[in-house]
Amino acid sequence: MAEGPRPKRKHDEEEAEAAPHDGAAAVAPFPLAELRLQRVLRESARDKAVFLHGQVTSPSGEGTDAVVILEKTPFQEEKVLDLLKKHTKLELQMHNDIYSTYHLYPPPELSEIKTTVVYPATEKHLQKYLRQEVHLIRETWEDYKNITLPFIQSQSFSIQWVYNILEKKAEADRIIHENPDPCDGFVLVPDFKWNQNQLDDLYLIALVHRREVKSLRDLTAEHLPLLRNILQEGKEAVAKRFGVPGSQLRIYLHYQPSYYHLHVHFTALGYDAPGSSVERAHLLADVVDNLAMDSTYYQKRALTFALRADELLLKKFQEAGRV
């Protein structure tokens, strides 16, 4: 087990609890006790997570949709001794020779479940987390111009939350590193998937300041200074802040991305992060080499990615006879 990030001083914790995030208004806690469960969207035994669709009823009686993700957090080395010693109930399930299995019931303070809430949630959010059949798409540059790009331009994908981070209207206290250059700069922040209590599932996102670059398909040699800054400065920032060397990081872009503002993922190499599989992840170092070799590399080659059965983009490819 890896050692956790440097703990905050008590004074820092008290200040963080007492004040809202830089310029942001205090947010009322989500009314979890009032949530009416509608259905289980998906569960993952591998990730120890369950995705729930619920509704919160307003005083007028109207129900508002929410997505609640419950996820078991990884073990923290400094808390393992407490887990074994502090009023932990152990219940025998099976014994055979030298082998035994038990159910262990830790006290509440050692039973943390990371909870992510999307509220209010739209139908797009519900479909995103619903278990679906998936199909592999082999997208040529012509496909991108004639199918994918028109689809992106026709959709109203809200990325205001990205702009809030870049403009420091939200999460300013979470920024790990920033290069403020408007052309070749970026902001590095922890991803919501990571609670920052341990390094085993380290996950950060680099968001570029340039707003016109949507995805891998837009990149040319013009963007090499930006990409090299992310690669080099990002590794240095992670090593300085968390003590994780660049050789233990997986640094990559998604295609298709989950939102169309260029961003780069930094995850612990030993962590099987969602979306790190070969049909979606493109290592940043490889992207840099490809663009250095050919400025229009990503305007020429075919790219493979997976789409869920209910996604509108898949329907567009089916209508064009490409699936």
CSV table of N, CA, C and O in Angstrom, one decimal, residues 105-205:
chain,number,residue,atom,x,y,z
A,105,TYR,N,-16.6,-6.2,10.3
A,105,TYR,CA,-17.5,-5.1,10.4
A,105,TYR,C,-16.8,-4.0,11.1
A,105,TYR,O,-16.8,-4.0,12.4
A,106,PRO,N,-16.2,-3.0,10.4
A,106,PRO,CA,-15.5,-1.9,11.1
A,106,PRO,C,-16.4,-0.9,11.7
A,106,PRO,O,-17.6,-0.8,11.3
A,107,PRO,N,-15.9,-0.1,12.6
A,107,PRO,CA,-16.7,1.0,13.1
A,107,PRO,C,-17.0,2.1,12.1
A,107,PRO,O,-16.3,2.1,11.1
A,108,PRO,N,-18.1,2.9,12.3
A,108,PRO,CA,-18.5,3.9,11.2
A,108,PRO,C,-17.3,4.8,10.7
A,108,PRO,O,-17.2,5.1,9.6
A,109,GLU,N,-16.5,5.2,11.6
A,109,GLU,CA,-15.4,6.1,11.2
A,109,GLU,C,-14.4,5.5,10.3
A,109,GLU,O,-13.6,6.2,9.7
A,110,LEU,N,-14.4,4.2,10.2
A,110,LEU,CA,-13.5,3.5,9.4
A,110,LEU,C,-14.2,2.8,8.2
A,110,LEU,O,-13.7,1.9,7.5
A,111,SER,N,-15.4,3.2,8.0
A,111,SER,CA,-16.3,2.6,6.9
A,111,SER,C,-16.7,3.6,5.9
A,111,SER,O,-17.8,3.6,5.3
A,112,GLU,N,-15.7,4.4,5.5
A,112,GLU,CA,-16.0,5.5,4.6
A,112,GLU,C,-16.4,5.0,3.2
A,112,GLU,O,-15.8,4.1,2.7
A,113,ILE,N,-17.5,5.6,2.7
A,113,ILE,CA,-17.9,5.3,1.3
A,113,ILE,C,-17.9,6.6,0.5
A,113,ILE,O,-18.6,7.6,0.9
A,114,LYS,N,-17.1,6.7,-0.5
A,114,LYS,CA,-17.1,7.9,-1.3
A,114,LYS,C,-18.4,8.0,-2.0
A,114,LYS,O,-18.9,7.1,-2.7
A,115,THR,N,-19.1,9.2,-2.0
A,115,THR,CA,-20.4,9.4,-2.6
A,115,THR,C,-20.3,10.6,-3.5
A,115,THR,O,-20.0,11.7,-3.1
A,116,THR,N,-20.6,10.3,-4.8
A,116,THR,CA,-20.6,11.4,-5.8
A,116,THR,C,-22.1,11.6,-6.2
A,116,THR,O,-22.8,10.6,-6.5
A,117,VAL,N,-22.5,12.9,-6.3
A,117,VAL,CA,-23.9,13.2,-6.6
A,117,VAL,C,-23.9,14.1,-7.8
A,117,VAL,O,-23.2,15.1,-7.9
A,118,VAL,N,-24.8,13.7,-8.7
A,118,VAL,CA,-25.1,14.6,-9.9
A,118,VAL,C,-26.6,15.0,-9.7
A,118,VAL,O,-27.5,14.2,-9.8
A,119,TYR,N,-26.8,16.3,-9.3
A,119,TYR,CA,-28.1,16.8,-9.0
A,119,TYR,C,-28.3,18.3,-9.3
A,119,TYR,O,-27.4,19.1,-8.8
A,120,PRO,N,-29.3,18.7,-10.0
A,120,PRO,CA,-30.2,17.8,-10.7
A,120,PRO,C,-29.6,17.1,-11.9
A,120,PRO,O,-28.7,17.6,-12.5
A,121,ALA,N,-30.1,15.9,-12.2
A,121,ALA,CA,-29.5,15.1,-13.2
A,121,ALA,C,-30.5,15.1,-14.4
A,121,ALA,O,-31.7,15.1,-14.3
A,122,THR,N,-29.9,15.1,-15.6
A,122,THR,CA,-30.7,15.1,-16.8
A,122,THR,C,-30.8,13.6,-17.3
A,122,THR,O,-30.1,12.7,-16.8
A,123,GLU,N,-31.6,13.4,-18.4
A,123,GLU,CA,-31.7,12.1,-19.0
A,123,GLU,C,-30.3,11.6,-19.5
A,123,GLU,O,-30.0,10.5,-19.5
A,124,LYS,N,-29.5,12.6,-20.0
A,124,LYS,CA,-28.2,12.3,-20.5
A,124,LYS,C,-27.3,11.7,-19.4
A,124,LYS,O,-26.5,10.7,-19.6
A,125,HIS,N,-27.4,12.2,-18.2
A,125,HIS,CA,-26.7,11.7,-17.0
A,125,HIS,C,-27.1,10.3,-16.7
A,125,HIS,O,-26.3,9.4,-16.4
A,126,LEU,N,-28.4,10.1,-16.7
A,126,LEU,CA,-28.9,8.8,-16.4
A,126,LEU,C,-28.5,7.7,-17.4
A,126,LEU,O,-28.0,6.6,-17.0
A,127,GLN,N,-28.5,8.1,-18.7
A,127,GLN,CA,-28.0,7.2,-19.7
A,127,GLN,C,-26.5,6.9,-19.6
A,127,GLN,O,-26.1,5.8,-19.9
A,128,LYS,N,-25.8,7.9,-19.2
A,128,LYS,CA,-24.3,7.8,-19.1
A,128,LYS,C,-24.0,6.7,-18.1
A,128,LYS,O,-23.0,5.9,-18.4
A,129,TYR,N,-24.7,6.6,-17.0
A,129,TYR,CA,-24.3,5.6,-16.0
A,129,TYR,C,-25.1,4.3,-16.1
A,129,TYR,O,-24.9,3.4,-15.3
A,130,LEU,N,-26.1,4.2,-17.0
A,130,LEU,CA,-26.8,3.0,-17.2
A,130,LEU,C,-26.0,1.9,-17.9
A,130,LEU,O,-25.3,2.2,-18.9
A,131,ARG,N,-26.1,0.7,-17.5
A,131,ARG,CA,-25.3,-0.4,-18.1
A,131,ARG,C,-25.9,-0.6,-19.5
A,131,ARG,O,-27.1,-0.7,-19.8
A,132,GLN,N,-25.0,-0.6,-20.5
A,132,GLN,CA,-25.4,-0.7,-21.9
A,132,GLN,C,-24.5,-1.6,-22.7
A,132,GLN,O,-23.3,-1.8,-22.3
A,133,GLU,N,-25.0,-2.2,-23.8
A,133,GLU,CA,-24.1,-2.9,-24.7
A,133,GLU,C,-23.3,-1.8,-25.4
A,133,GLU,O,-23.7,-0.7,-25.6
A,134,VAL,N,-22.0,-2.2,-25.7
A,134,VAL,CA,-21.1,-1.3,-26.4
A,134,VAL,C,-20.7,-1.8,-27.8
A,134,VAL,O,-20.7,-3.0,-28.0
A,135,HIS,N,-20.4,-0.9,-28.7
A,135,HIS,CA,-20.0,-1.2,-30.0
A,135,HIS,C,-18.7,-0.5,-30.3
A,135,HIS,O,-18.5,0.7,-30.0
A,136,LEU,N,-17.8,-1.1,-31.0
A,136,LEU,CA,-16.5,-0.5,-31.5
A,136,LEU,C,-16.7,0.2,-32.8
A,136,LEU,O,-17.3,-0.3,-33.7
A,137,ILE,N,-16.3,1.5,-32.8
A,137,ILE,CA,-16.4,2.3,-34.0
A,137,ILE,C,-15.0,2.5,-34.6
A,137,ILE,O,-14.1,2.9,-33.8
A,138,ARG,N,-14.8,2.4,-35.9
A,138,ARG,CA,-13.5,2.7,-36.5
A,138,ARG,C,-13.8,4.0,-37.3
A,138,ARG,O,-14.4,4.0,-38.4
A,139,GLU,N,-13.4,5.1,-36.8
A,139,GLU,CA,-13.7,6.4,-37.3
A,139,GLU,C,-12.6,7.0,-38.2
A,139,GLU,O,-11.5,7.2,-37.8
A,140,THR,N,-12.8,7.1,-39.5
A,140,THR,CA,-11.9,7.7,-40.4
A,140,THR,C,-12.0,9.2,-40.3
A,140,THR,O,-12.9,9.8,-39.7
A,141,TRP,N,-11.0,10.0,-40.9
A,141,TRP,CA,-11.1,11.4,-40.9
A,141,TRP,C,-12.4,11.9,-41.6
A,141,TRP,O,-13.0,12.9,-41.2
A,142,GLU,N,-12.8,11.2,-42.7
A,142,GLU,CA,-14.0,11.6,-43.4
A,142,GLU,C,-15.2,11.4,-42.5
A,142,GLU,O,-16.1,12.2,-42.5
A,143,ASP,N,-15.2,10.3,-41.7
A,143,ASP,CA,-16.3,10.0,-40.7
A,143,ASP,C,-16.3,11.2,-39.7
A,143,ASP,O,-17.4,11.6,-39.4
A,144,TYR,N,-15.2,11.6,-39.3
A,144,TYR,CA,-15.1,12.7,-38.3
A,144,TYR,C,-15.8,13.9,-38.9
A,144,TYR,O,-16.6,14.6,-38.2
A,145,LYS,N,-15.4,14.3,-40.1
A,145,LYS,CA,-15.9,15.5,-40.7
A,145,LYS,C,-17.4,15.5,-41.0
A,145,LYS,O,-18.1,16.4,-40.8
A,146,ASN,N,-17.8,14.3,-41.4
A,146,ASN,CA,-19.2,14.1,-41.9
A,146,ASN,C,-20.2,13.7,-40.9
A,146,ASN,O,-21.4,13.9,-41.0
A,147,ILE,N,-19.7,13.0,-39.8
A,147,ILE,CA,-20.6,12.4,-38.8
A,147,ILE,C,-20.4,13.0,-37.4
A,147,ILE,O,-21.2,13.6,-36.8
A,148,THR,N,-19.1,12.8,-36.9
A,148,THR,CA,-18.8,13.2,-35.6
A,148,THR,C,-18.9,14.7,-35.3
A,148,THR,O,-19.5,15.1,-34.4
A,149,LEU,N,-18.1,15.4,-36.1
A,149,LEU,CA,-18.1,16.9,-35.9
A,149,LEU,C,-19.4,17.5,-36.0
A,149,LEU,O,-19.8,18.3,-35.1
A,150,PRO,N,-20.2,17.3,-37.0
A,150,PRO,CA,-21.6,17.9,-37.1
A,150,PRO,C,-22.4,17.5,-35.8
A,150,PRO,O,-23.2,18.3,-35.3
A,151,PHE,N,-22.2,16.2,-35.4
A,151,PHE,CA,-23.0,15.8,-34.2
A,151,PHE,C,-22.6,16.6,-33.0
A,151,PHE,O,-23.4,17.1,-32.2
A,152,ILE,N,-21.2,16.8,-32.8
A,152,ILE,CA,-20.7,17.6,-31.7
A,152,ILE,C,-21.3,19.0,-31.7
A,152,ILE,O,-21.7,19.6,-30.7
A,153,GLN,N,-21.3,19.6,-32.9
A,153,GLN,CA,-21.7,21.0,-33.1
A,153,GLN,C,-23.2,21.2,-32.9
A,153,GLN,O,-23.7,22.2,-32.5
A,154,SER,N,-24.0,20.1,-33.1
A,154,SER,CA,-25.4,20.1,-32.9
A,154,SER,C,-25.9,19.9,-31.5
A,154,SER,O,-27.0,20.2,-31.1
A,155,GLN,N,-25.0,19.5,-30.6
A,155,GLN,CA,-25.3,19.2,-29.2
A,155,GLN,C,-25.0,20.3,-28.3
A,155,GLN,O,-24.1,21.1,-28.5
A,156,SER,N,-25.7,20.4,-27.2
A,156,SER,CA,-25.5,21.4,-26.2
A,156,SER,C,-24.8,20.8,-25.0
A,156,SER,O,-25.5,20.5,-24.0
A,157,PHE,N,-23.5,20.5,-25.1
A,157,PHE,CA,-22.8,19.9,-24.0
A,157,PHE,C,-22.3,21.0,-23.1
A,157,PHE,O,-21.5,21.9,-23.5
A,158,SER,N,-22.8,21.0,-21.9
A,158,SER,CA,-22.4,22.1,-21.0
A,158,SER,C,-21.1,21.8,-20.3
A,158,SER,O,-20.9,20.7,-19.7
A,159,ILE,N,-20.1,22.7,-20.5
A,159,ILE,CA,-18.8,22.6,-19.8
A,159,ILE,C,-18.5,23.8,-19.0
A,159,ILE,O,-17.3,24.2,-18.8
A,160,GLN,N,-19.6,24.4,-18.5
A,160,GLN,CA,-19.4,25.6,-17.7
A,160,GLN,C,-18.5,25.3,-16.5
A,160,GLN,O,-17.7,26.1,-16.0
A,161,TRP,N,-18.6,24.1,-16.0
A,161,TRP,CA,-17.8,23.7,-14.8
A,161,TRP,C,-16.3,23.8,-15.1
A,161,TRP,O,-15.5,24.1,-14.2
A,162,VAL,N,-15.9,23.5,-16.4
A,162,VAL,CA,-14.5,23.6,-16.8
A,162,VAL,C,-14.1,25.0,-16.7
A,162,VAL,O,-13.1,25.4,-16.2
A,163,TYR,N,-14.9,25.9,-17.3
A,163,TYR,CA,-14.6,27.3,-17.3
A,163,TYR,C,-14.5,27.9,-15.9
A,163,TYR,O,-13.7,28.8,-15.6
A,164,ASN,N,-15.4,27.4,-15.0
A,164,ASN,CA,-15.4,27.8,-13.6
A,164,ASN,C,-14.0,27.5,-13.0
A,164,ASN,O,-13.5,28.3,-12.2
A,165,ILE,N,-13.5,26.4,-13.3
A,165,ILE,CA,-12.1,26.0,-12.7
A,165,ILE,C,-11.1,26.9,-13.3
A,165,ILE,O,-10.2,27.5,-12.6
A,166,LEU,N,-11.1,27.1,-14.7
A,166,LEU,CA,-10.1,27.9,-15.3
A,166,LEU,C,-10.1,29.3,-14.9
A,166,LEU,O,-9.1,30.0,-14.8
A,167,GLU,N,-11.3,29.8,-14.6
A,167,GLU,CA,-11.5,31.2,-14.1
A,167,GLU,C,-11.4,31.3,-12.6
A,167,GLU,O,-11.6,32.4,-12.1
A,168,LYS,N,-11.2,30.2,-11.9
A,168,LYS,CA,-11.1,30.2,-10.5
A,168,LYS,C,-12.3,30.6,-9.8
A,168,LYS,O,-12.3,31.2,-8.6
A,169,LYS,N,-13.5,30.4,-10.4
A,169,LYS,CA,-14.8,30.6,-9.8
A,169,LYS,C,-15.2,29.4,-8.9
A,169,LYS,O,-16.1,29.5,-8.1
A,170,ALA,N,-14.5,28.3,-9.1
A,170,ALA,CA,-14.8,27.1,-8.3
A,170,ALA,C,-13.5,26.3,-8.3
A,170,ALA,O,-12.7,26.3,-9.2
A,171,GLU,N,-13.3,25.5,-7.2
A,171,GLU,CA,-12.2,24.6,-7.0
A,171,GLU,C,-10.8,25.2,-7.0
A,171,GLU,O,-9.8,24.6,-7.2
A,172,ALA,N,-10.8,26.5,-6.8
A,172,ALA,CA,-9.5,27.2,-6.8
A,172,ALA,C,-8.5,26.6,-5.7
A,172,ALA,O,-7.3,26.6,-5.9
A,173,ASP,N,-9.1,26.2,-4.6
A,173,ASP,CA,-8.3,25.7,-3.5
A,173,ASP,C,-7.8,24.3,-3.8
A,173,ASP,O,-6.9,23.7,-3.1
A,174,ARG,N,-8.3,23.6,-4.9
A,174,ARG,CA,-7.8,22.3,-5.3
A,174,ARG,C,-6.8,22.3,-6.4
A,174,ARG,O,-6.3,21.2,-6.7
A,175,ILE,N,-6.4,23.4,-6.9
A,175,ILE,CA,-5.4,23.5,-8.0
A,175,ILE,C,-4.1,23.0,-7.5
A,175,ILE,O,-3.5,23.5,-6.5
A,176,ILE,N,-3.5,22.0,-8.2
A,176,ILE,CA,-2.2,21.5,-7.8
A,176,ILE,C,-1.1,22.2,-8.5
A,176,ILE,O,0.0,22.5,-8.0
A,177,HIS,N,-1.4,22.7,-9.8
A,177,HIS,CA,-0.4,23.4,-10.5
A,177,HIS,C,-1.1,24.2,-11.6
A,177,HIS,O,-2.1,23.7,-12.2
A,178,GLU,N,-0.6,25.3,-12.0
A,178,GLU,CA,-1.1,26.1,-13.1
A,178,GLU,C,0.0,26.8,-13.9
A,178,GLU,O,1.0,27.3,-13.3
A,179,ASN,N,-0.1,26.6,-15.2
A,179,ASN,CA,0.7,27.4,-16.1
A,179,ASN,C,-0.3,28.4,-16.7
A,179,ASN,O,-1.2,28.0,-17.5
A,180,PRO,N,-0.2,29.7,-16.4
A,180,PRO,CA,-1.2,30.7,-16.8
A,180,PRO,C,-1.2,31.1,-18.2
A,180,PRO,O,-2.1,31.9,-18.7
A,181,ASP,N,-0.2,30.7,-19.0
A,181,ASP,CA,-0.1,31.1,-20.4
A,181,ASP,C,-1.5,30.8,-21.2
A,181,ASP,O,-1.9,29.6,-21.1
A,182,PRO,N,-2.1,31.8,-21.8
A,182,PRO,CA,-3.4,31.5,-22.4
A,182,PRO,C,-3.3,30.6,-23.6
A,182,PRO,O,-4.4,30.0,-24.0
A,183,CYS,N,-2.2,30.5,-24.2
A,183,CYS,CA,-2.0,29.6,-25.4
A,183,CYS,C,-1.5,28.2,-25.0
A,183,CYS,O,-2.0,27.2,-25.5
A,184,ASP,N,-0.4,28.2,-24.2
A,184,ASP,CA,0.3,27.0,-23.9
A,184,ASP,C,0.2,26.6,-22.5
A,184,ASP,O,1.0,25.8,-22.0
A,185,GLY,N,-0.8,27.1,-21.7
A,185,GLY,CA,-0.9,26.8,-20.3
A,185,GLY,C,-2.1,25.9,-20.0
A,185,GLY,O,-2.9,25.6,-20.8
A,186,PHE,N,-2.1,25.5,-18.7
A,186,PHE,CA,-3.2,24.6,-18.3
A,186,PHE,C,-3.3,24.7,-16.8
A,186,PHE,O,-2.5,25.3,-16.1
A,187,VAL,N,-4.3,24.0,-16.2
A,187,VAL,CA,-4.5,23.9,-14.8
A,187,VAL,C,-4.6,22.4,-14.5
A,187,VAL,O,-5.3,21.6,-15.2
A,188,LEU,N,-3.9,22.0,-13.4
A,188,LEU,CA,-3.9,20.6,-13.0
A,188,LEU,C,-4.7,20.5,-11.7
A,188,LEU,O,-4.3,21.1,-10.7
A,189,VAL,N,-5.8,19.7,-11.7
A,189,VAL,CA,-6.6,19.5,-10.5
A,189,VAL,C,-6.9,18.1,-10.2
A,189,VAL,O,-6.9,17.2,-11.2
A,190,PRO,N,-7.2,17.7,-9.0
A,190,PRO,CA,-7.6,16.3,-8.7
A,190,PRO,C,-8.9,16.0,-9.4
A,190,PRO,O,-9.8,16.8,-9.4
A,191,ASP,N,-9.1,14.8,-10.0
A,191,ASP,CA,-10.3,14.4,-10.5
A,191,ASP,C,-11.3,14.0,-9.4
A,191,ASP,O,-10.8,13.6,-8.3
A,192,PHE,N,-12.6,14.2,-9.6
A,192,PHE,CA,-13.6,13.8,-8.6
A,192,PHE,C,-13.5,12.4,-8.2
A,192,PHE,O,-14.0,12.0,-7.1
A,193,LYS,N,-12.9,11.5,-9.1
A,193,LYS,CA,-12.9,10.1,-8.7
A,193,LYS,C,-11.9,9.8,-7.6
A,193,LYS,O,-11.9,8.7,-7.0
A,194,TRP,N,-11.0,10.8,-7.3
A,194,TRP,CA,-10.0,10.6,-6.3
A,194,TRP,C,-10.2,11.4,-5.1
A,194,TRP,O,-10.4,12.6,-5.2
A,195,ASN,N,-10.3,10.8,-3.9
A,195,ASN,CA,-10.5,11.5,-2.7
A,195,ASN,C,-9.2,12.1,-2.0
A,195,ASN,O,-9.3,12.7,-1.0
A,196,GLN,N,-8.1,11.8,-2.6
A,196,GLN,CA,-6.8,12.3,-2.2
A,196,GLN,C,-6.3,11.8,-0.8
A,196,GLN,O,-5.4,12.3,-0.2
A,197,ASN,N,-7.0,10.7,-0.3
A,197,ASN,CA,-6.6,10.1,0.9
A,197,ASN,C,-5.5,9.1,0.8
A,197,ASN,O,-4.8,8.7,1.8
A,198,GLN,N,-5.2,8.6,-0.4
A,198,GLN,CA,-4.2,7.6,-0.7
A,198,GLN,C,-3.7,7.8,-2.1
A,198,GLN,O,-4.4,8.4,-3.0
A,199,LEU,N,-2.6,7.2,-2.4
A,199,LEU,CA,-2.0,7.4,-3.7
A,199,LEU,C,-2.3,6.2,-4.7
A,199,LEU,O,-2.0,6.3,-5.9
A,200,ASP,N,-2.8,5.1,-4.2
A,200,ASP,CA,-3.0,4.0,-5.0
A,200,ASP,C,-3.9,4.3,-6.2
A,200,ASP,O,-3.8,3.7,-7.3
A,201,ASP,N,-4.9,5.1,-6.0
A,201,ASP,CA,-5.8,5.5,-7.1
A,201,ASP,C,-5.7,6.9,-7.5
A,201,ASP,O,-6.7,7.6,-7.9
A,202,LEU,N,-4.5,7.5,-7.4
A,202,LEU,CA,-4.2,8.9,-7.8
A,202,LEU,C,-4.8,9.2,-9.2
A,202,LEU,O,-4.7,8.4,-10.1
A,203,TYR,N,-5.5,10.3,-9.3
A,203,TYR,CA,-6.2,10.7,-10.5
A,203,TYR,C,-6.3,12.2,-10.6
A,203,TYR,O,-7.0,12.8,-9.8
A,204,LEU,N,-5.6,12.8,-11.5
A,204,LEU,CA,-5.7,14.2,-11.8
A,204,LEU,C,-6.0,14.5,-13.2
A,204,LEU,O,-5.9,13.7,-14.1
A,205,ILE,N,-6.5,15.7,-13.5
A,205,ILE,CA,-6.9,16.2,-14.8
A,205,ILE,C,-6.2,17.5,-15.1
A,205,ILE,O,-6.2,18.4,-14.3
